[in-house]
Structure formats: C-alpha cells, structure tokens
Amino acid sequence: MRFVVVVENRPGTDDARKALHSAHLDYIAAHPEVLIAGSVHGGDRDPKFEGLWVVEAKDREAVHVLMEAEPFCAAGHRAAIHIYEFVPPPMFDYLFQTS
C-alpha cells in the first residue's frame, strides 16, 4: 500500500532541526520504502516547513513506526504527523516502478 505523510514541525525548532538535517537525510536515504520526500510550503516559506512523504508500506502502523524513528520526530521536533492512504490512478504507476 502507498501512503502520503504530511508532517508539521514544532514551532521554535528551526536551529535544532538544522543540527539534525544530515541525520534526517541519511534516514530517508536508508529507507527505500520512502518513495519521495520533501518540504512543502505556500508562497512565503512557512515557519513550520511542512513536509510531504510518499511511503510504500504494508499498513498504516508500519508508516507510523517509520515516522516515529525519523530523527526530527524522535527528537520531538514534529508537531504532528498525518498519514493518509494514497491510491493514484494506474496512469501514474510508472512513477513508482523500482526496476
């Protein structure tokens, strides 16, 4: 199953997250079930620096476990994690092929 994960950062954690940024990127790179991840924001950079991940996992609980171990989350810098089942139409299957 695929899931979209929307994360919100805890206000006032910018400097602490900068210190963990390399560990955060290493964590993403070490987990091939993370198909894509990045920051998302409106026109002006939102101080929460919300992030969006697309994850392949057996169930919602597996995504929750993955996210709880992510360095920003493990350090308490995430205000919220929202997990949604993601079912794109077949025309987008090519985006998720891993051959």
Tab-separated table of C-alpha atoms in Angstrom:
chain	number	residue	atom	x	y	z
A	1	MET	CA	0.000	0.000	0.000
A	2	ARG	CA	1.052	3.566	-0.531
A	3	PHE	CA	0.603	6.370	1.939
A	4	VAL	CA	1.030	10.131	1.875
A	5	VAL	CA	2.503	11.504	5.070
A	6	VAL	CA	2.189	15.202	5.889
A	7	VAL	CA	4.405	16.386	8.728
A	8	GLU	CA	4.233	19.613	10.690
A	9	ASN	CA	7.254	20.893	12.542
A	10	ARG	CA	7.047	22.144	16.097
A	11	PRO	CA	7.450	25.950	16.186
A	12	GLY	CA	10.790	27.150	17.513
A	13	THR	CA	12.748	24.075	16.412
A	14	ASP	CA	14.476	25.529	13.340
A	15	ASP	CA	18.001	25.539	14.798
A	16	ALA	CA	17.606	22.102	16.371
A	17	ARG	CA	16.356	20.667	13.058
A	18	LYS	CA	19.268	22.251	11.176
A	19	ALA	CA	21.633	20.391	13.504
A	20	LEU	CA	19.879	17.103	12.641
A	21	HIS	CA	19.423	17.768	8.924
A	22	SER	CA	22.170	15.377	7.767
A	23	ALA	CA	20.805	12.605	10.009
A	24	HIS	CA	17.309	13.296	8.633
A	25	LEU	CA	18.520	12.961	5.017
A	26	ASP	CA	20.546	9.846	5.865
A	27	TYR	CA	17.435	8.312	7.438
A	28	ILE	CA	15.391	8.928	4.295
A	29	ALA	CA	18.165	7.510	2.082
A	30	ALA	CA	18.393	4.380	4.258
A	31	HIS	CA	14.681	3.599	3.852
A	32	PRO	CA	13.768	2.596	0.288
A	33	GLU	CA	10.109	2.447	1.319
A	34	VAL	CA	10.227	6.260	1.243
A	35	LEU	CA	9.461	6.795	-2.442
A	36	ILE	CA	9.747	10.584	-2.332
A	37	ALA	CA	10.007	13.218	0.377
A	38	GLY	CA	10.437	16.960	0.531
A	39	SER	CA	9.466	20.275	2.067
A	40	VAL	CA	6.215	21.890	1.019
A	41	HIS	CA	5.022	25.420	1.666
A	42	GLY	CA	2.930	28.250	0.311
A	43	GLY	CA	4.335	31.328	-1.413
A	44	ASP	CA	6.258	32.532	1.627
A	45	ARG	CA	8.288	29.938	3.454
A	46	ASP	CA	6.067	28.672	6.259
A	47	PRO	CA	7.960	28.589	9.567
A	48	LYS	CA	6.637	25.064	10.174
A	49	PHE	CA	8.419	23.861	6.990
A	50	GLU	CA	5.796	21.206	6.496
A	51	GLY	CA	6.982	18.092	4.686
A	52	LEU	CA	5.330	15.569	2.412
A	53	TRP	CA	6.422	11.950	2.064
A	54	VAL	CA	5.094	9.146	-0.141
A	55	VAL	CA	5.740	5.784	1.521
A	56	GLU	CA	5.217	2.157	0.463
A	57	ALA	CA	4.273	0.034	3.491
A	58	LYS	CA	2.171	-2.961	4.494
A	59	ASP	CA	-0.122	-0.832	6.671
A	60	ARG	CA	-0.591	2.476	8.463
A	61	GLU	CA	1.138	1.163	11.610
A	62	ALA	CA	4.328	0.445	9.637
A	63	VAL	CA	4.310	4.051	8.413
A	64	HIS	CA	3.768	5.290	11.956
A	65	VAL	CA	6.770	3.245	13.179
A	66	LEU	CA	8.905	4.584	10.306
A	67	MET	CA	7.972	8.171	11.094
A	68	GLU	CA	8.431	7.877	14.865
A	69	ALA	CA	12.065	6.788	14.315
A	70	GLU	CA	12.810	9.647	11.897
A	71	PRO	CA	15.398	11.940	13.573
A	72	PHE	CA	13.249	15.099	13.728
A	73	CYS	CA	10.331	13.146	15.174
A	74	ALA	CA	12.477	11.118	17.579
A	75	ALA	CA	13.935	14.383	18.920
A	76	GLY	CA	10.458	15.850	19.474
A	77	HIS	CA	10.623	18.417	16.664
A	78	ARG	CA	7.438	17.309	14.886
A	79	ALA	CA	4.156	18.890	15.981
A	80	ALA	CA	2.006	16.436	14.019
A	81	ILE	CA	2.196	13.548	11.570
A	82	HIS	CA	-0.791	12.918	9.292
A	83	ILE	CA	-0.922	9.577	7.439
A	84	TYR	CA	-3.307	9.053	4.505
A	85	GLU	CA	-3.759	6.039	2.253
A	86	PHE	CA	-2.727	7.050	-1.274
A	87	VAL	CA	-4.318	5.410	-4.317
A	88	PRO	CA	-3.168	7.116	-7.518
A	89	PRO	CA	-4.811	6.095	-10.801
A	90	PRO	CA	-2.981	3.498	-12.944
A	91	MET	CA	-1.680	6.166	-15.345
A	92	PHE	CA	0.846	7.116	-12.621
A	93	ASP	CA	2.145	3.595	-11.912
A	94	TYR	CA	5.341	4.379	-13.829
A	95	LEU	CA	6.297	6.862	-11.108
A	96	PHE	CA	6.546	4.070	-8.555
A	97	GLN	CA	8.271	1.311	-10.547
A	98	THR	CA	11.523	0.203	-8.933
A	99	SER	CA	13.209	-1.848	-11.661
